[in-house]
């Protein structure tokens, strides 16, 4: 069938459109990391759509072996903490997207699509419920929904909540493996480990997550657990919420601190406001930030001089370390720092000027990040 043959090369494109629509219309999917939503789930949707096209082209029903993987993927959503309603809703919603994007004999494709959904959905539901029975699923869903409600500032029943929380936002590192499953496996490993922490609430957003850690608990220890599961440090930031009503504001502050640390290329670790107090203040728009950023504006056309100054400041004003980081000779670094002094009027090797240039570098980087 020509219409079906024409759809095979577009399977990935159509699957990506399916998942984008599902994320927009099914809130539970927005709680999954972007690496899972845009990677693993798109790959799954592509495979299912290609299976559907194969059955249409060959005018047959899918075999038990062919259905095994889609059914298993549906069961995995239970381990992701998604409710069954969200898991099943994705199928007719995705079918609707495919219907909008395909051309040709829609009547035939529509009829076969309904038959296909009738084969897959009941089995997915059965596998999902079987998987959920093996998990402490209701507790996981309850904790995730509770975290989402607190972060949104919605009223919640007190139950066993702490009086105040430290809000921790973190980004999962990119998987060392290029396999599409790597990000999903890392996400599940982190979730499973955090589920074992008493009192800690967790939800995932984008390419990372948000933890609500009862005040007085060892926040650094909880963050270290995430690092151990990931096998390397994660970029994270924490902010204290004195009351439950303060959680949304603390979350916003933590997000800003994390964005600041990553925007300034700070090494991945857990940051608090005190760690970046000067940088945080410089991030606020105003004449002081503009004036400091302006110190380095004449270097915009000389990126190698910016790099030399950045390496010198980052190394703690150690010429040897800075030269090694840049893979240049110490004399070359000295020459470039001299050029910086000639153009800006500030000598990076003098303590007073060095402090001014360090602040100017921060303001310059922040200004460029914010446009």
Steps between C-alpha positions, in 0.01 A plus 500: 500500500663824383352715778638269769839469331525879495442514876788275607771767442289746703447270798750681720362842411142390567599331827671819621183697418295241691711535815503881478118501490480251786734708716291808427165338581583239767651673806650179644742474206641844578634358827737274308854620422539642150760231425234234558213683330699606193723195481372168626130572453543637148701188412222282644231691312700467176524124541129463578401715201729300272342179631155639421611592145646153454172333596309725260744440214486123556124499572526306826475531876812549713648181638550428869875542460455835329273625779737393776714815493214756482332319789824502700546871430153568631585315821811717536279803540392354834865510610508862384214578737249591228130430570327243282267767360800688357653180363185403310408851389820527301385238247186669358669839529802377303270336247326834453832669425587231248156541339563873457842444341433211264361524151353241270228246578398633842195278522712185481770635731239617751330163514830315537613747765193427710564126465864552602407705807250232595782245496753708691318703765336220703830312518692811600247563778533142622881514502495840669276378782712188545814715524336742740410216734872435540578862587413732784329692221231685692759638742721612211213671315380663823844642577547630146158667494564647845832647385338646188221659708741657748717640219192649335382656827180297507349416841573149627396293797764525771538127564869425575645813345789684659458860613762623254704360212821550309413511131770338286500516123746289304586401145583142417832473314492387139532121491847371417336251264347619174227235519149643522428281804786650703313818598189302597698255709680784678172676572348185647808423708495849653127482570530156660780617729318818604180307569687333785574830675251566782317831476661602169254589224615482140367593160673533165495795263681547171843337514513486878297491813381683809544370853317623806724406793366559853691787662758368741572195286837455335438670166859446390469129576182470292666683210804273537273196458390633161866550406585143599214355296606707198866411546610865489402837650172659398443874472260591780379796707314525831284765664322492836121539520416600862134404451303291253368819342859607427580189293415652157724803569782280628466286188528806276811614687662157475427488125662842459807399702544183295462689172755753622753232597462321168500824301831597663643153429550416866587137575201275575419480873236622745480881518323730742443872474796571730730319256405737216389807694719745304414337169130494592508870579684577178235304311240762592461754216624847576766762425764328716478178301506689171804701610692190605409311184611804304854459632539189285292615204814615310620138514193367318694491173790318667350175638846354565565784745167434674595132525840588644349725766232244586756224541722723715211595730363143516842361592525733800744725312748217448684555172618140469155348550338754270754441224455122532121535484534701179771270362732796441843605630522713815665776297205501260263536794709788639489672162121462478447634851714796400271558204201488738664772710578710193141484373306522828739695720490230771793276592384149589824439693431782749266399788271805482469484122463121510194525727348759269565285192353193672180692573501637146536148362195384698295800387616451140402130499162573660426781256580275204283219643204736539561665167 
